[in-house]
Amino acid sequence: MTVELGLPVPDFVVPATSHKNVHLRALRGYRILLYFYPKNNTPACTIETQDFGANYHRFREQNILLFGVSRDSLDSHEAFKRAQSLPFELISDSNEALCNLFGVLREKELLGRTITGLVRSTFLIDEHGILARAWIDVDARNHVHRILDELDARPRRTG
């Protein structure tokens, strides 16, 4: 089962940095932005993560909680978060449960072998737990500003 726009996102509890668990149901009342990226410490993922970190306050001003998601371990995430001085948590999806729920894993050809890769994507869940927006297979360099431009241009739904 994968999530669909306009429908509730199934509840989940996943491990994150700072010894936290992210429990979707406990975050009702906030908008949740999950950005999926392939791997810590790679050039494009570092650029994208730095952009999210630099613009974190703009997301918070819009009642958005931000989480980065990859299949890296919590130890790797802790080191990456520390190295990038991130003001938000990173979710470890080493069992690929969230990746499968959001449909971001795809088969890719690499050096003549077929591998399962993570497609860089971002999802916005509204205050009521409904999947409100999806950005799939995005460019790491411009992605954060495109999201912010779109969020700034849209009137917010209330209650």
Tab-separated table of C-alpha atoms in Angstrom:
chain	number	residue	atom	x	y	z
A	1	MET	CA	0.000	0.000	0.000
A	2	THR	CA	1.298	3.457	-0.885
A	3	VAL	CA	-0.023	6.842	0.139
A	4	GLU	CA	-2.294	8.828	-2.170
A	5	LEU	CA	-2.873	12.557	-2.467
A	6	GLY	CA	-5.972	13.732	-0.623
A	7	LEU	CA	-6.145	10.666	1.617
A	8	PRO	CA	-4.998	10.079	5.210
A	9	VAL	CA	-1.436	8.881	5.649
A	10	PRO	CA	-1.391	5.670	7.716
A	11	ASP	CA	0.012	6.205	11.191
A	12	PHE	CA	3.666	5.312	11.671
A	13	VAL	CA	6.332	5.367	14.363
A	14	VAL	CA	9.935	5.597	13.140
A	15	PRO	CA	13.325	6.120	14.807
A	16	ALA	CA	15.011	9.505	14.468
A	17	THR	CA	18.073	11.356	15.651
A	18	SER	CA	18.363	12.796	19.170
A	19	HIS	CA	16.996	9.494	20.542
A	20	LYS	CA	13.488	10.349	19.348
A	21	ASN	CA	10.726	8.381	17.719
A	22	VAL	CA	8.558	10.220	15.210
A	23	HIS	CA	4.927	9.205	15.717
A	24	LEU	CA	2.715	10.705	13.007
A	25	ARG	CA	-0.491	10.665	15.039
A	26	ALA	CA	1.221	12.586	17.869
A	27	LEU	CA	2.057	15.396	15.427
A	28	ARG	CA	-1.559	16.232	14.489
A	29	GLY	CA	-2.056	19.977	14.389
A	30	TYR	CA	1.259	20.473	12.585
A	31	ARG	CA	2.003	20.160	8.910
A	32	ILE	CA	4.736	17.575	8.304
A	33	LEU	CA	7.281	17.798	5.499
A	34	LEU	CA	9.161	14.561	4.836
A	35	TYR	CA	12.004	14.791	2.367
A	36	PHE	CA	13.486	11.515	1.175
A	37	TYR	CA	17.091	11.533	0.029
A	38	PRO	CA	19.382	8.686	-1.100
A	39	LYS	CA	22.422	8.887	1.205
A	40	ASN	CA	24.162	10.966	3.852
A	41	ASN	CA	27.393	12.759	2.924
A	42	THR	CA	26.908	12.586	-0.841
A	43	PRO	CA	27.201	15.867	-2.775
A	44	ALA	CA	23.573	16.327	-3.904
A	45	CYS	CA	22.113	15.105	-0.604
A	46	THR	CA	24.387	17.431	1.350
A	47	ILE	CA	23.371	20.425	-0.804
A	48	GLU	CA	19.673	19.639	-0.392
A	49	THR	CA	19.991	19.085	3.354
A	50	GLN	CA	21.966	22.317	3.811
A	51	ASP	CA	19.212	24.182	1.933
A	52	PHE	CA	16.537	22.714	4.198
A	53	GLY	CA	18.622	23.638	7.245
A	54	ALA	CA	19.238	27.204	6.044
A	55	ASN	CA	15.510	27.709	5.439
A	56	TYR	CA	14.233	25.828	8.475
A	57	HIS	CA	12.813	28.974	10.100
A	58	ARG	CA	10.677	29.646	7.004
A	59	PHE	CA	9.080	26.207	7.319
A	60	ARG	CA	8.503	26.640	11.063
A	61	GLU	CA	6.823	30.017	10.411
A	62	GLN	CA	4.259	28.041	8.398
A	63	ASN	CA	3.620	25.492	11.185
A	64	ILE	CA	5.660	22.851	9.329
A	65	LEU	CA	7.783	20.244	11.077
A	66	LEU	CA	10.594	19.087	8.822
A	67	PHE	CA	12.190	15.628	8.739
A	68	GLY	CA	14.833	14.197	6.425
A	69	VAL	CA	14.461	10.487	5.607
A	70	SER	CA	16.980	8.028	4.195
A	71	ARG	CA	17.921	4.385	4.636
A	72	ASP	CA	21.101	5.324	6.516
A	73	SER	CA	21.587	4.139	10.108
A	74	LEU	CA	20.883	6.330	13.120
A	75	ASP	CA	24.634	6.538	13.813
A	76	SER	CA	25.250	7.817	10.295
A	77	HIS	CA	22.366	10.287	10.686
A	78	GLU	CA	23.690	11.575	14.012
A	79	ALA	CA	27.093	12.260	12.441
A	80	PHE	CA	25.534	13.910	9.370
A	81	LYS	CA	23.200	16.039	11.516
A	82	ARG	CA	26.117	17.162	13.679
A	83	ALA	CA	28.394	17.894	10.689
A	84	GLN	CA	25.682	19.976	8.992
A	85	SER	CA	24.435	21.625	12.239
A	86	LEU	CA	20.864	20.674	11.373
A	87	PRO	CA	18.011	22.146	13.438
A	88	PHE	CA	15.668	19.251	12.575
A	89	GLU	CA	15.679	15.479	13.000
A	90	LEU	CA	16.653	12.804	10.492
A	91	ILE	CA	14.632	9.593	10.285
A	92	SER	CA	16.377	6.269	9.778
A	93	ASP	CA	14.337	4.073	7.452
A	94	SER	CA	16.778	1.183	7.331
A	95	ASN	CA	13.911	-1.311	7.017
A	96	GLU	CA	12.445	0.727	4.104
A	97	ALA	CA	8.963	0.867	5.664
A	98	LEU	CA	8.496	4.603	4.995
A	99	CYS	CA	10.180	4.351	1.595
A	100	ASN	CA	7.673	1.663	0.621
A	101	LEU	CA	4.716	3.538	2.121
A	102	PHE	CA	5.591	6.650	0.094
A	103	GLY	CA	6.624	4.688	-3.017
A	104	VAL	CA	10.081	6.242	-3.393
A	105	LEU	CA	12.060	3.067	-4.180
A	106	ARG	CA	12.668	2.288	-7.845
A	107	GLU	CA	14.802	-0.148	-9.751
A	108	LYS	CA	17.739	1.535	-11.470
A	109	GLU	CA	20.549	0.362	-13.707
A	110	LEU	CA	24.040	0.931	-12.251
A	111	LEU	CA	27.170	-0.402	-13.919
A	112	GLY	CA	25.169	-3.109	-15.666
A	113	ARG	CA	23.427	-4.228	-12.456
A	114	THR	CA	19.875	-3.596	-11.347
A	115	ILE	CA	19.677	-1.966	-7.923
A	116	THR	CA	16.867	-0.544	-5.835
A	117	GLY	CA	17.456	3.189	-5.496
A	118	LEU	CA	15.679	5.901	-3.580
A	119	VAL	CA	14.066	8.595	-5.731
A	120	ARG	CA	14.607	12.035	-4.177
A	121	SER	CA	11.075	13.125	-3.209
A	122	THR	CA	9.229	15.282	-0.680
A	123	PHE	CA	5.755	14.951	0.822
A	124	LEU	CA	3.603	17.427	2.733
A	125	ILE	CA	1.104	16.032	5.234
A	126	ASP	CA	-1.483	18.530	6.466
A	127	GLU	CA	-2.579	19.228	10.059
A	128	HIS	CA	-5.187	16.471	9.845
A	129	GLY	CA	-2.867	13.741	8.577
A	130	ILE	CA	-3.918	14.036	4.911
A	131	LEU	CA	-1.296	13.858	2.156
A	132	ALA	CA	-1.570	17.366	0.715
A	133	ARG	CA	1.317	17.551	-1.785
A	134	ALA	CA	4.038	15.393	-3.333
A	135	TRP	CA	7.165	16.440	-5.200
A	136	ILE	CA	8.653	13.357	-6.928
A	137	ASP	CA	12.093	12.879	-8.488
A	138	VAL	CA	13.273	16.408	-7.741
A	139	ASP	CA	16.485	18.315	-8.452
A	140	ALA	CA	18.410	18.761	-5.192
A	141	ARG	CA	19.758	22.193	-6.135
A	142	ASN	CA	16.453	24.047	-6.573
A	143	HIS	CA	14.015	21.888	-4.679
A	144	VAL	CA	13.805	23.696	-1.326
A	145	HIS	CA	13.191	27.105	-2.891
A	146	ARG	CA	10.548	25.701	-5.238
A	147	ILE	CA	8.697	24.222	-2.250
A	148	LEU	CA	8.903	27.504	-0.349
A	149	ASP	CA	7.759	29.516	-3.370
A	150	GLU	CA	4.776	27.207	-3.768
A	151	LEU	CA	3.904	27.281	-0.064
A	152	ASP	CA	4.231	31.080	0.043
A	153	ALA	CA	1.916	31.415	-2.985
A	154	ARG	CA	-0.827	29.100	-1.673
A	155	PRO	CA	-3.437	30.272	0.789
A	156	ARG	CA	-3.430	28.021	3.856
A	157	ARG	CA	-6.452	25.901	4.630
A	158	THR	CA	-7.709	26.285	8.156
A	159	GLY	CA	-9.697	24.048	10.482
